[in-house]
N, CA, C and O atoms as a Tripos MOL2 file, in Angstrom:
@<TRIPOS>MOLECULE
protein
  248   247    62     0     0
PROTEIN
NO_CHARGES

@<TRIPOS>ATOM
      1 N           0.8520   -1.1670    0.0000 N.3       1 MET1
      2 CA          0.0000    0.0000    0.0000 C.3       1 MET1
      3 C           0.8980    1.2290    0.0000 C.2       1 MET1
      4 O           1.9340    1.2500    0.6640 O.2       1 MET1
      5 N           0.4990    2.2470   -0.7430 N.am      2 ARG2
      6 CA          1.2780    3.4830   -0.8260 C.3       2 ARG2
      7 C           0.4730    4.6490   -0.2730 C.2       2 ARG2
      8 O          -0.7410    4.7310   -0.4600 O.2       2 ARG2
      9 N           1.1690    5.5470    0.4100 N.am      3 SER3
     10 CA          0.5510    6.8110    0.8150 C.3       3 SER3
     11 C           1.5250    7.9220    0.4700 C.2       3 SER3
     12 O           2.7260    7.8070    0.7160 O.2       3 SER3
     13 N           1.0070    8.9900   -0.0950 N.am      4 ASN4
     14 CA          1.8240   10.0950   -0.5780 C.3       4 ASN4
     15 C           1.3870   11.3540    0.1530 C.2       4 ASN4
     16 O           0.2790   11.8480   -0.0580 O.2       4 ASN4
     17 N           2.2560   11.8710    1.0110 N.am      5 ARG5
     18 CA          1.9380   13.0660    1.7910 C.3       5 ARG5
     19 C           2.7390   14.2590    1.2690 C.2       5 ARG5
     20 O           3.4120   14.1510    0.2440 O.2       5 ARG5
     21 N           2.6730   15.3640    1.9460 N.am      6 THR6
     22 CA          3.3340   16.5880    1.5030 C.3       6 THR6
     23 C           4.8300   16.4160    1.2910 C.2       6 THR6
     24 O           5.3600   16.8840    0.2830 O.2       6 THR6
     25 N           5.5200   15.7630    2.2050 N.am      7 ALA7
     26 CA          6.9740   15.6320    2.0770 C.3       7 ALA7
     27 C           7.4510   14.1860    2.1280 C.2       7 ALA7
     28 O           8.6570   13.9470    2.0630 O.2       7 ALA7
     29 N           6.5490   13.2170    2.2410 N.am      8 THR8
     30 CA          6.9630   11.8220    2.3410 C.3       8 THR8
     31 C           6.0910   10.9160    1.4760 C.2       8 THR8
     32 O           4.9430   11.2320    1.1600 O.2       8 THR8
     33 N           6.6770    9.7810    1.1070 N.am      9 VAL9
     34 CA          5.9410    8.7110    0.4420 C.3       9 VAL9
     35 C           6.2550    7.4540    1.2350 C.2       9 VAL9
     36 O           7.4210    7.1700    1.5080 O.2       9 VAL9
     37 N           5.2200    6.6900    1.6140 N.am     10 GLN10
     38 CA          5.4280    5.4610    2.3670 C.3      10 GLN10
     39 C           4.7860    4.2970    1.6350 C.2      10 GLN10
     40 O           3.6820    4.4100    1.1030 O.2      10 GLN10
     41 N           5.5000    3.1690    1.6150 N.am     11 THR11
     42 CA          4.9940    1.9360    1.0350 C.3      11 THR11
     43 C           5.1310    0.8430    2.0710 C.2      11 THR11
     44 O           6.1790    0.7140    2.7040 O.2      11 THR11
     45 N           4.0830    0.0520    2.2510 N.am     12 THR12
     46 CA          4.1390   -1.1080    3.1350 C.3      12 THR12
     47 C           3.9440   -2.3600    2.3000 C.2      12 THR12
     48 O           3.2440   -2.3410    1.2870 O.2      12 THR12
     49 N           4.5700   -3.4510    2.7340 N.am     13 CYS13
     50 CA          4.4620   -4.7210    2.0200 C.3      13 CYS13
     51 C           3.0200   -5.2120    2.0860 C.2      13 CYS13
     52 O           2.3930   -5.1640    3.1440 O.2      13 CYS13
     53 N           2.4900   -5.6860    0.9520 N.am     14 ASP14
     54 CA          1.1150   -6.1550    0.8970 C.3      14 ASP14
     55 C           0.9610   -7.6230    1.2850 C.2      14 ASP14
     56 O          -0.1450   -8.1600    1.2210 O.2      14 ASP14
     57 N           2.0570   -8.2850    1.6900 N.am     15 ASN15
     58 CA          1.9360   -9.6380    2.2070 C.3      15 ASN15
     59 C           1.2520   -9.5610    3.5710 C.2      15 ASN15
     60 O           1.6190   -8.7290    4.4010 O.2      15 ASN15
     61 N           0.2640  -10.4200    3.8070 N.am     16 GLU16
     62 CA         -0.5400  -10.3600    5.0350 C.3      16 GLU16
     63 C           0.2720  -10.4600    6.3170 C.2      16 GLU16
     64 O          -0.0750   -9.8340    7.3180 O.2      16 GLU16
     65 N           1.3510  -11.2400    6.3000 N.am     17 ASP17
     66 CA          2.1170  -11.5000    7.5150 C.3      17 ASP17
     67 C           3.3840  -10.6500    7.6290 C.2      17 ASP17
     68 O           4.2190  -10.9070    8.4960 O.2      17 ASP17
     69 N           3.5370   -9.6470    6.7710 N.am     18 CYS18
     70 CA          4.7680   -8.8660    6.7410 C.3      18 CYS18
     71 C           4.5300   -7.4520    7.2700 C.2      18 CYS18
     72 O           3.4920   -6.8460    7.0050 O.2      18 CYS18
     73 N           5.4900   -6.9440    8.0090 N.am     19 THR19
     74 CA          5.3920   -5.5820    8.5440 C.3      19 THR19
     75 C           6.4350   -4.6500    7.9300 C.2      19 THR19
     76 O           6.6480   -3.5480    8.4360 O.2      19 THR19
     77 N           7.0910   -5.0780    6.8410 N.am     20 ALA20
     78 CA          8.1230   -4.2560    6.2040 C.3      20 ALA20
     79 C           7.5100   -3.0080    5.5740 C.2      20 ALA20
     80 O           6.3910   -3.0350    5.0620 O.2      20 ALA20
     81 N           8.2670   -1.9200    5.6250 N.am     21 TYR21
     82 CA          7.8180   -0.6910    4.9930 C.3      21 TYR21
     83 C           9.0290    0.1080    4.5430 C.2      21 TYR21
     84 O          10.1470   -0.1280    5.0010 O.2      21 TYR21
     85 N           8.7990    1.0550    3.6420 N.am     22 ALA22
     86 CA          9.8500    1.9420    3.1530 C.3      22 ALA22
     87 C           9.2920    3.3510    3.1060 C.2      22 ALA22
     88 O           8.1510    3.5670    2.7000 O.2      22 ALA22
     89 N          10.1070    4.3100    3.5260 N.am     23 ILE23
     90 CA          9.6930    5.7130    3.5290 C.3      23 ILE23
     91 C          10.7520    6.5280    2.7880 C.2      23 ILE23
     92 O          11.9510    6.3550    3.0080 O.2      23 ILE23
     93 N          10.2950    7.4120    1.9150 N.am     24 THR24
     94 CA         11.1860    8.3590    1.2510 C.3      24 THR24
     95 C          10.7000    9.7510    1.6050 C.2      24 THR24
     96 O           9.5200   10.0640    1.4470 O.2      24 THR24
     97 N          11.6030   10.5800    2.0810 N.am     25 ALA25
     98 CA         11.2410   11.9570    2.4390 C.3      25 ALA25
     99 C          12.0720   12.9200    1.6060 C.2      25 ALA25
    100 O          13.2310   12.6570    1.2850 O.2      25 ALA25
    101 N          11.4580   14.0230    1.2720 N.am     26 GLY26
    102 CA         12.1800   15.0340    0.5160 C.3      26 GLY26
    103 C          11.2380   16.0940   -0.0070 C.2      26 GLY26
    104 O          10.0220   15.9050   -0.0390 O.2      26 GLY26
    105 N          11.7940   17.1820   -0.4050 N.am     27 LEU27
    106 CA         10.9920   18.2810   -0.9200 C.3      27 LEU27
    107 C          11.2120   18.3880   -2.4230 C.2      27 LEU27
    108 O          12.0880   19.1260   -2.8750 O.2      27 LEU27
    109 N          10.4360   17.6700   -3.1810 N.am     28 SER28
    110 CA         10.4800   17.7430   -4.6330 C.3      28 SER28
    111 C           9.4410   18.7510   -5.0920 C.2      28 SER28
    112 O           8.5470   19.1370   -4.3390 O.2      28 SER28
    113 N           9.5760   19.1600   -6.3240 N.am     29 ALA29
    114 CA          8.6660   20.1840   -6.8500 C.3      29 ALA29
    115 C           7.2190   19.7090   -6.8810 C.2      29 ALA29
    116 O           6.3110   20.4920   -6.6040 O.2      29 ALA29
    117 N           6.9920   18.4570   -7.2090 N.am     30 THR30
    118 CA          5.6130   17.9800   -7.3120 C.3      30 THR30
    119 C           5.4490   16.6330   -6.6310 C.2      30 THR30
    120 O           6.4220   15.9220   -6.3780 O.2      30 THR30
    121 N           4.2170   16.3010   -6.3430 N.am     31 ARG31
    122 CA          3.8810   15.0020   -5.7640 C.3      31 ARG31
    123 C           4.3070   13.8830   -6.7170 C.2      31 ARG31
    124 O           4.7930   12.8430   -6.2730 O.2      31 ARG31
    125 N           4.1300   14.0900   -8.0120 N.am     32 GLU32
    126 CA          4.5000   13.0810   -9.0000 C.3      32 GLU32
    127 C           5.9990   12.8110   -8.9690 C.2      32 GLU32
    128 O           6.4280   11.6630   -9.0840 O.2      32 GLU32
    129 N           6.8000   13.8710   -8.8130 N.am     33 GLU33
    130 CA          8.2500   13.6990   -8.7340 C.3      33 GLU33
    131 C           8.6440   12.9210   -7.4860 C.2      33 GLU33
    132 O           9.5220   12.0600   -7.5460 O.2      33 GLU33
    133 N           8.0030   13.2150   -6.3510 N.am     34 ARG34
    134 CA          8.2830   12.4670   -5.1120 C.3      34 ARG34
    135 C           7.9340   10.9980   -5.2920 C.2      34 ARG34
    136 O           8.6950   10.1200   -4.8850 O.2      34 ARG34
    137 N           6.7740   10.7270   -5.9080 N.am     35 ASP35
    138 CA          6.3440    9.3480   -6.1030 C.3      35 ASP35
    139 C           7.2980    8.6100   -7.0430 C.2      35 ASP35
    140 O           7.6500    7.4570   -6.7930 O.2      35 ASP35
    141 N           7.7120    9.2680   -8.1160 N.am     36 ALA36
    142 CA          8.6380    8.6410   -9.0610 C.3      36 ALA36
    143 C           9.9750    8.3220   -8.3870 C.2      36 ALA36
    144 O          10.5320    7.2460   -8.6070 O.2      36 ALA36
    145 N          10.4950    9.2390   -7.5740 N.am     37 LYS37
    146 CA         11.7490    9.0100   -6.8580 C.3      37 LYS37
    147 C          11.5910    7.8320   -5.9040 C.2      37 LYS37
    148 O          12.4710    6.9750   -5.8190 O.2      37 LYS37
    149 N          10.4800    7.7890   -5.1920 N.am     38 HIS38
    150 CA         10.2180    6.7050   -4.2510 C.3      38 HIS38
    151 C          10.1620    5.3620   -4.9800 C.2      38 HIS38
    152 O          10.7470    4.3840   -4.5150 O.2      38 HIS38
    153 N           9.4680    5.3040   -6.1100 N.am     39 ARG39
    154 CA          9.3510    4.0590   -6.8670 C.3      39 ARG39
    155 C          10.7360    3.6020   -7.3620 C.2      39 ARG39
    156 O          11.0400    2.4100   -7.3240 O.2      39 ARG39
    157 N          11.5710    4.5370   -7.8240 N.am     40 ARG40
    158 CA         12.9290    4.1770   -8.2660 C.3      40 ARG40
    159 C          13.7320    3.5920   -7.1090 C.2      40 ARG40
    160 O          14.4360    2.5950   -7.2730 O.2      40 ARG40
    161 N          13.6230    4.2170   -5.9430 N.am     41 MET41
    162 CA         14.3740    3.7400   -4.7790 C.3      41 MET41
    163 C          13.8850    2.3620   -4.3370 C.2      41 MET41
    164 O          14.6940    1.5150   -3.9580 O.2      41 MET41
    165 N          12.5750    2.1250   -4.3790 N.am     42 LEU42
    166 CA         12.0400    0.8040   -4.0190 C.3      42 LEU42
    167 C          12.5720   -0.2590   -4.9670 C.2      42 LEU42
    168 O          12.9940   -1.3290   -4.5290 O.2      42 LEU42
    169 N          12.5540    0.0270   -6.2560 N.am     43 THR43
    170 CA         13.0600   -0.9200   -7.2450 C.3      43 THR43
    171 C          14.5300   -1.2240   -6.9880 C.2      43 THR43
    172 O          14.9420   -2.3830   -7.0380 O.2      43 THR43
    173 N          15.3160   -0.2010   -6.7170 N.am     44 ASP44
    174 CA         16.7400   -0.3940   -6.4230 C.3      44 ASP44
    175 C          16.9550   -1.2690   -5.1930 C.2      44 ASP44
    176 O          17.9420   -2.0000   -5.1140 O.2      44 ASP44
    177 N          16.0310   -1.1960   -4.2300 N.am     45 ASP45
    178 CA         16.1460   -1.9760   -2.9900 C.3      45 ASP45
    179 C          15.5270   -3.3680   -3.0990 C.2      45 ASP45
    180 O          15.5550   -4.1300   -2.1330 O.2      45 ASP45
    181 N          14.9680   -3.7120   -4.2660 N.am     46 GLY46
    182 CA         14.4390   -5.0610   -4.4610 C.3      46 GLY46
    183 C          12.9430   -5.2090   -4.2580 C.2      46 GLY46
    184 O          12.4390   -6.3320   -4.2700 O.2      46 GLY46
    185 N          12.2190   -4.1220   -4.0720 N.am     47 TRP47
    186 CA         10.7630   -4.1960   -3.9440 C.3      47 TRP47
    187 C          10.1490   -4.4650   -5.3150 C.2      47 TRP47
    188 O          10.7050   -4.0660   -6.3390 O.2      47 TRP47
    189 N           8.9890   -5.1500   -5.3330 N.am     48 THR48
    190 CA          8.2970   -5.4180   -6.5870 C.3      48 THR48
    191 C           6.8820   -4.8700   -6.5210 C.2      48 THR48
    192 O           6.2800   -4.7790   -5.4510 O.2      48 THR48
    193 N           6.3620   -4.5060   -7.6900 N.am     49 ASP49
    194 CA          4.9880   -4.0230   -7.8300 C.3      49 ASP49
    195 C           4.2760   -5.0460   -8.6960 C.2      49 ASP49
    196 O           4.5200   -5.1180   -9.9000 O.2      49 ASP49
    197 N           3.4020   -5.8340   -8.0950 N.am     50 LEU50
    198 CA          2.6860   -6.8830   -8.7980 C.3      50 LEU50
    199 C           1.2180   -6.4940   -8.8900 C.2      50 LEU50
    200 O           0.4780   -6.6110   -7.9130 O.2      50 LEU50
    201 N           0.8010   -6.0350  -10.0480 N.am     51 GLU51
    202 CA         -0.5830   -5.6360  -10.2950 C.3      51 GLU51
    203 C          -1.0690   -4.6030   -9.2890 C.2      51 GLU51
    204 O          -2.1790   -4.7000   -8.7660 O.2      51 GLU51
    205 N          -0.2200   -3.6120   -9.0260 N.am     52 GLY52
    206 CA         -0.6010   -2.5240   -8.1340 C.3      52 GLY52
    207 C          -0.4350   -2.8200   -6.6550 C.2      52 GLY52
    208 O          -0.8040   -1.9980   -5.8160 O.2      52 GLY52
    209 N           0.1130   -3.9750   -6.3230 N.am     53 ARG53
    210 CA          0.3850   -4.3260   -4.9240 C.3      53 ARG53
    211 C           1.8940   -4.3640   -4.7450 C.2      53 ARG53
    212 O           2.6130   -4.8670   -5.6090 O.2      53 ARG53
    213 N           2.3770   -3.8350   -3.6260 N.am     54 ASP54
    214 CA          3.8160   -3.7260   -3.3730 C.3      54 ASP54
    215 C           4.2890   -4.8280   -2.4330 C.2      54 ASP54
    216 O           3.6420   -5.1330   -1.4300 O.2      54 ASP54
    217 N           5.4430   -5.4250   -2.7810 N.am     55 TYR55
    218 CA          6.0110   -6.4800   -1.9620 C.3      55 TYR55
    219 C           7.4790   -6.2100   -1.6830 C.2      55 TYR55
    220 O           8.2250   -5.8110   -2.5770 O.2      55 TYR55
    221 N           7.8940   -6.4310   -0.4330 N.am     56 CYS56
    222 CA          9.2750   -6.2300   -0.0200 C.3      56 CYS56
    223 C          10.1600   -7.3200   -0.6320 C.2      56 CYS56
    224 O           9.6450   -8.2830   -1.2000 O.2      56 CYS56
    225 N          11.4730   -7.1810   -0.5240 N.am     57 PRO57
    226 CA         12.3770   -8.1890   -1.1040 C.3      57 PRO57
    227 C          12.1740   -9.6030   -0.5380 C.2      57 PRO57
    228 O          12.5120  -10.5830   -1.2030 O.2      57 PRO57
    229 N          11.6350   -9.7180    0.6640 N.am     58 ASP58
    230 CA         11.3940  -11.0350    1.2620 C.3      58 ASP58
    231 C          10.1650  -11.7200    0.6790 C.2      58 ASP58
    232 O          10.0130  -12.9320    0.8330 O.2      58 ASP58
    233 N           9.2820  -10.9740    0.0140 N.am     59 HIS59
    234 CA          8.0380  -11.5350   -0.5400 C.3      59 HIS59
    235 C           7.8280  -11.0690   -1.9880 C.2      59 HIS59
    236 O           6.8030  -10.4560   -2.2860 O.2      59 HIS59
    237 N           8.7710  -11.3460   -2.8850 N.am     60 PRO60
    238 CA          8.6930  -10.7800   -4.2330 C.3      60 PRO60
    239 C           7.6040  -11.3760   -5.1240 C.2      60 PRO60
    240 O           7.1410  -10.7050   -6.0460 O.2      60 PRO60
    241 N           7.1880  -12.6050   -4.8770 N.am     61 ASN61
    242 CA          6.2290  -13.2570   -5.7730 C.3      61 ASN61
    243 C           4.9450  -13.6600   -5.0670 C.2      61 ASN61
    244 O           4.2680  -14.5920   -5.4990 O.2      61 ASN61
    245 N           4.6080  -12.9780   -4.0010 N.am     62 THR62
    246 CA          3.4240  -13.3610   -3.2230 C.3      62 THR62
    247 C           2.1730  -12.8940   -3.9100 C.2      62 THR62
    248 O           1.0720  -13.1220   -3.4090 O.2      62 THR62
@<TRIPOS>BOND
     1     1     2 1
     2     2     3 1
     3     3     4 2
     4     3     5 am
     5     5     6 1
     6     6     7 1
     7     7     8 2
     8     7     9 am
     9     9    10 1
    10    10    11 1
    11    11    12 2
    12    11    13 am
    13    13    14 1
    14    14    15 1
    15    15    16 2
    16    15    17 am
    17    17    18 1
    18    18    19 1
    19    19    20 2
    20    19    21 am
    21    21    22 1
    22    22    23 1
    23    23    24 2
    24    23    25 am
    25    25    26 1
    26    26    27 1
    27    27    28 2
    28    27    29 am
    29    29    30 1
    30    30    31 1
    31    31    32 2
    32    31    33 am
    33    33    34 1
    34    34    35 1
    35    35    36 2
    36    35    37 am
    37    37    38 1
    38    38    39 1
    39    39    40 2
    40    39    41 am
    41    41    42 1
    42    42    43 1
    43    43    44 2
    44    43    45 am
    45    45    46 1
    46    46    47 1
    47    47    48 2
    48    47    49 am
    49    49    50 1
    50    50    51 1
    51    51    52 2
    52    51    53 am
    53    53    54 1
    54    54    55 1
    55    55    56 2
    56    55    57 am
    57    57    58 1
    58    58    59 1
    59    59    60 2
    60    59    61 am
    61    61    62 1
    62    62    63 1
    63    63    64 2
    64    63    65 am
    65    65    66 1
    66    66    67 1
    67    67    68 2
    68    67    69 am
    69    69    70 1
    70    70    71 1
    71    71    72 2
    72    71    73 am
    73    73    74 1
    74    74    75 1
    75    75    76 2
    76    75    77 am
    77    77    78 1
    78    78    79 1
    79    79    80 2
    80    79    81 am
    81    81    82 1
    82    82    83 1
    83    83    84 2
    84    83    85 am
    85    85    86 1
    86    86    87 1
    87    87    88 2
    88    87    89 am
    89    89    90 1
    90    90    91 1
    91    91    92 2
    92    91    93 am
    93    93    94 1
    94    94    95 1
    95    95    96 2
    96    95    97 am
    97    97    98 1
    98    98    99 1
    99    99   100 2
   100    99   101 am
   101   101   102 1
   102   102   103 1
   103   103   104 2
   104   103   105 am
   105   105   106 1
   106   106   107 1
   107   107   108 2
   108   107   109 am
   109   109   110 1
   110   110   111 1
   111   111   112 2
   112   111   113 am
   113   113   114 1
   114   114   115 1
   115   115   116 2
   116   115   117 am
   117   117   118 1
   118   118   119 1
   119   119   120 2
   120   119   121 am
   121   121   122 1
   122   122   123 1
   123   123   124 2
   124   123   125 am
   125   125   126 1
   126   126   127 1
   127   127   128 2
   128   127   129 am
   129   129   130 1
   130   130   131 1
   131   131   132 2
   132   131   133 am
   133   133   134 1
   134   134   135 1
   135   135   136 2
   136   135   137 am
   137   137   138 1
   138   138   139 1
   139   139   140 2
   140   139   141 am
   141   141   142 1
   142   142   143 1
   143   143   144 2
   144   143   145 am
   145   145   146 1
   146   146   147 1
   147   147   148 2
   148   147   149 am
   149   149   150 1
   150   150   151 1
   151   151   152 2
   152   151   153 am
   153   153   154 1
   154   154   155 1
   155   155   156 2
   156   155   157 am
   157   157   158 1
   158   158   159 1
   159   159   160 2
   160   159   161 am
   161   161   162 1
   162   162   163 1
   163   163   164 2
   164   163   165 am
   165   165   166 1
   166   166   167 1
   167   167   168 2
   168   167   169 am
   169   169   170 1
   170   170   171 1
   171   171   172 2
   172   171   173 am
   173   173   174 1
   174   174   175 1
   175   175   176 2
   176   175   177 am
   177   177   178 1
   178   178   179 1
   179   179   180 2
   180   179   181 am
   181   181   182 1
   182   182   183 1
   183   183   184 2
   184   183   185 am
   185   185   186 1
   186   186   187 1
   187   187   188 2
   188   187   189 am
   189   189   190 1
   190   190   191 1
   191   191   192 2
   192   191   193 am
   193   193   194 1
   194   194   195 1
   195   195   196 2
   196   195   197 am
   197   197   198 1
   198   198   199 1
   199   199   200 2
   200   199   201 am
   201   201   202 1
   202   202   203 1
   203   203   204 2
   204   203   205 am
   205   205   206 1
   206   206   207 1
   207   207   208 2
   208   207   209 am
   209   209   210 1
   210   210   211 1
   211   211   212 2
   212   211   213 am
   213   213   214 1
   214   214   215 1
   215   215   216 2
   216   215   217 am
   217   217   218 1
   218   218   219 1
   219   219   220 2
   220   219   221 am
   221   221   222 1
   222   222   223 1
   223   223   224 2
   224   223   225 am
   225   225   226 1
   226   226   227 1
   227   227   228 2
   228   227   229 am
   229   229   230 1
   230   230   231 1
   231   231   232 2
   232   231   233 am
   233   233   234 1
   234   234   235 1
   235   235   236 2
   236   235   237 am
   237   237   238 1
   238   238   239 1
   239   239   240 2
   240   239   241 am
   241   241   242 1
   242   242   243 1
   243   243   244 2
   244   243   245 am
   245   245   246 1
   246   246   247 1
   247   247   248 2
@<TRIPOS>SUBSTRUCTURE
     1 MET1         2 RESIDUE 1 A MET
     2 ARG2         6 RESIDUE 1 A ARG
     3 SER3        10 RESIDUE 1 A SER
     4 ASN4        14 RESIDUE 1 A ASN
     5 ARG5        18 RESIDUE 1 A ARG
     6 THR6        22 RESIDUE 1 A THR
     7 ALA7        26 RESIDUE 1 A ALA
     8 THR8        30 RESIDUE 1 A THR
     9 VAL9        34 RESIDUE 1 A VAL
    10 GLN10       38 RESIDUE 1 A GLN
    11 THR11       42 RESIDUE 1 A THR
    12 THR12       46 RESIDUE 1 A THR
    13 CYS13       50 RESIDUE 1 A CYS
    14 ASP14       54 RESIDUE 1 A ASP
    15 ASN15       58 RESIDUE 1 A ASN
    16 GLU16       62 RESIDUE 1 A GLU
    17 ASP17       66 RESIDUE 1 A ASP
    18 CYS18       70 RESIDUE 1 A CYS
    19 THR19       74 RESIDUE 1 A THR
    20 ALA20       78 RESIDUE 1 A ALA
    21 TYR21       82 RESIDUE 1 A TYR
    22 ALA22       86 RESIDUE 1 A ALA
    23 ILE23       90 RESIDUE 1 A ILE
    24 THR24       94 RESIDUE 1 A THR
    25 ALA25       98 RESIDUE 1 A ALA
    26 GLY26      102 RESIDUE 1 A GLY
    27 LEU27      106 RESIDUE 1 A LEU
    28 SER28      110 RESIDUE 1 A SER
    29 ALA29      114 RESIDUE 1 A ALA
    30 THR30      118 RESIDUE 1 A THR
    31 ARG31      122 RESIDUE 1 A ARG
    32 GLU32      126 RESIDUE 1 A GLU
    33 GLU33      130 RESIDUE 1 A GLU
    34 ARG34      134 RESIDUE 1 A ARG
    35 ASP35      138 RESIDUE 1 A ASP
    36 ALA36      142 RESIDUE 1 A ALA
    37 LYS37      146 RESIDUE 1 A LYS
    38 HIS38      150 RESIDUE 1 A HIS
    39 ARG39      154 RESIDUE 1 A ARG
    40 ARG40      158 RESIDUE 1 A ARG
    41 MET41      162 RESIDUE 1 A MET
    42 LEU42      166 RESIDUE 1 A LEU
    43 THR43      170 RESIDUE 1 A THR
    44 ASP44      174 RESIDUE 1 A ASP
    45 ASP45      178 RESIDUE 1 A ASP
    46 GLY46      182 RESIDUE 1 A GLY
    47 TRP47      186 RESIDUE 1 A TRP
    48 THR48      190 RESIDUE 1 A THR
    49 ASP49      194 RESIDUE 1 A ASP
    50 LEU50      198 RESIDUE 1 A LEU
    51 GLU51      202 RESIDUE 1 A GLU
    52 GLY52      206 RESIDUE 1 A GLY
    53 ARG53      210 RESIDUE 1 A ARG
    54 ASP54      214 RESIDUE 1 A ASP
    55 TYR55      218 RESIDUE 1 A TYR
    56 CYS56      222 RESIDUE 1 A CYS
    57 PRO57      226 RESIDUE 1 A PRO
    58 ASP58      230 RESIDUE 1 A ASP
    59 HIS59      234 RESIDUE 1 A HIS
    60 PRO60      238 RESIDUE 1 A PRO
    61 ASN61      242 RESIDUE 1 A ASN
    62 THR62      246 RESIDUE 1 A THR
């Protein structure tokens, strides 16, 4: 699940038994730029987006 606030973007793993999350903070010009930066960082860290659901590196194919 993703939430996009004024200065932060947070993603939590969508696996039912997982409590992993990632937060990116920063002051970008637009919400879209913050979200794009966050998505790039998640990908670099091994997170996957499967049909709009986010999974941490421990649950890539759930």
